[in-house]
XYZ file of C-alpha atoms in Angstrom:
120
model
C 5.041 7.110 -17.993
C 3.063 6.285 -20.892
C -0.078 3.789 -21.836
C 0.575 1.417 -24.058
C -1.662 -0.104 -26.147
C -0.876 -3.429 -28.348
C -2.405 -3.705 -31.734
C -1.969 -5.983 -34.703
C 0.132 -3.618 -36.290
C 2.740 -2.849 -33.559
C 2.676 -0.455 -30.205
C 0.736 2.349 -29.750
C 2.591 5.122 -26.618
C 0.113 7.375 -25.126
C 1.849 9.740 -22.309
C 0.138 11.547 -19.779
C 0.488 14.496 -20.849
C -2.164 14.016 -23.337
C -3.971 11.903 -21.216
C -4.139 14.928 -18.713
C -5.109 17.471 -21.612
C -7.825 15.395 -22.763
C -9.284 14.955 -19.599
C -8.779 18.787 -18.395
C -10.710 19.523 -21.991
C -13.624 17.148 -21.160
C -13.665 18.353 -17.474
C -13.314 22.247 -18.821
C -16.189 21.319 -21.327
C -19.361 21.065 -18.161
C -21.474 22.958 -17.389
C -20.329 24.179 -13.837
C -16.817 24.599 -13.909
C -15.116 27.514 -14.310
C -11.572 26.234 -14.632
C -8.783 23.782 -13.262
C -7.247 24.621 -10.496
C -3.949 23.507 -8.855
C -4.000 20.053 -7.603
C -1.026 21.197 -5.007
C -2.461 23.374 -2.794
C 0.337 23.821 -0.224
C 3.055 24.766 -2.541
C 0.734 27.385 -4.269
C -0.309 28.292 -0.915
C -3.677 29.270 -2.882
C -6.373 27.934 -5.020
C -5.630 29.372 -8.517
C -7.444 29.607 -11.348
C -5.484 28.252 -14.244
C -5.876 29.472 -17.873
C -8.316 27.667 -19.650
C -5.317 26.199 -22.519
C -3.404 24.994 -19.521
C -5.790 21.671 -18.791
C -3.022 19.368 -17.561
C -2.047 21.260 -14.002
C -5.161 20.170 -12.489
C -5.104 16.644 -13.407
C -3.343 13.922 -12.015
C -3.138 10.587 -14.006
C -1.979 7.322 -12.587
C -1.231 4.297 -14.325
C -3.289 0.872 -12.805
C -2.588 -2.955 -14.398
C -5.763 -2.872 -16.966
C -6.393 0.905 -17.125
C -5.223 4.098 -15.469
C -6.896 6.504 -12.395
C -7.707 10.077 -12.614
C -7.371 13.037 -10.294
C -9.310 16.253 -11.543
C -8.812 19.455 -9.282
C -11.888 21.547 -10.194
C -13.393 24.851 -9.462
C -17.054 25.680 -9.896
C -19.549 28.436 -10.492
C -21.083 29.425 -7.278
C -24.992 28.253 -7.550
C -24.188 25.523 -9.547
C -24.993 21.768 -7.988
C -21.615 20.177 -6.930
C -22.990 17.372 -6.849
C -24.305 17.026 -10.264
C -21.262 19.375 -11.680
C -18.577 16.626 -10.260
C -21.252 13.763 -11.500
C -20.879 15.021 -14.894
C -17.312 15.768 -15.006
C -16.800 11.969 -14.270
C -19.342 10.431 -17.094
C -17.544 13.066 -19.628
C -14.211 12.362 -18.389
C -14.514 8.318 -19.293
C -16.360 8.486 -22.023
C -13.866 11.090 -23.683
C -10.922 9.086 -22.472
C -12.834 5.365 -24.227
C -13.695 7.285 -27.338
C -11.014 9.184 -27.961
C -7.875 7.441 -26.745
C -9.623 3.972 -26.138
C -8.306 4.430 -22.619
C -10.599 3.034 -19.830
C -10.426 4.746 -16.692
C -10.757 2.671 -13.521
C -11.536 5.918 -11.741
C -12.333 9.395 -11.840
C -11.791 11.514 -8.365
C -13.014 14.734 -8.637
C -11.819 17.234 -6.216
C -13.611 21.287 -5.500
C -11.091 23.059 -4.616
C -12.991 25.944 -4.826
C -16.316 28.111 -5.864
C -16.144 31.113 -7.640
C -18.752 33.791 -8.226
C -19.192 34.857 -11.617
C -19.796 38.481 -13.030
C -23.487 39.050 -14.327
């Protein structure tokens, strides 16, 4: 599925596949998280980390009636505030989506799957 987007000059086609990198850039971008990680957990029996040019596999985008919803699978630095980390995912994610795509997102879920402990 796409968004589209009506302008005075004809139709503008935005799929989710580049709704799902920008978001996994902007959600990649915190302070916090250390990558994506898979958003299905049963049929990768394990929480992965994902390579940090493959944003889209932890994001899930669905499309609403004025504006779409956002799944973001995350994994985060062990020490790090989940709260604030998942806070600030959220505010980047939107904002990014508005100034970038001029998307707006009804929501933003974000999801831990996991906490990893980083090398000194």
């Amino acid at each position: 599925m796409a968004v589209k987007i009506k302008t005075q000059y004809g139709t503008i086609d935005i799929n989710n596949d580049v709704i799902a990198t920008v978001v996994g850039g902007a959600a990649t971008d915190n302070y916090g998280v250390v990558g994506m990680a898979s958003k299905n957990q049963i049929r990768d029996n394990v929480n992965e980390i994902l390579r940090r040019d493959n944003y889209s596999r932890g994001v899930v985008v669905r499309q609403e009636d004025n504006g779409v919803a956002i799944d973001v699978f995350i994994v985060v630095g062990y020490g790090t505030k989940i709260s604030e980390v998942s806070k600030n995912v959220q505010q980047k994610v939107r904002y990014n989506l508005d100034s970038m795509l001029g998307i707006s997102a009804n929501s933003v879920n974000v999801t831990v799957q996991g906490v990893r402990v980083l090398a000194d």
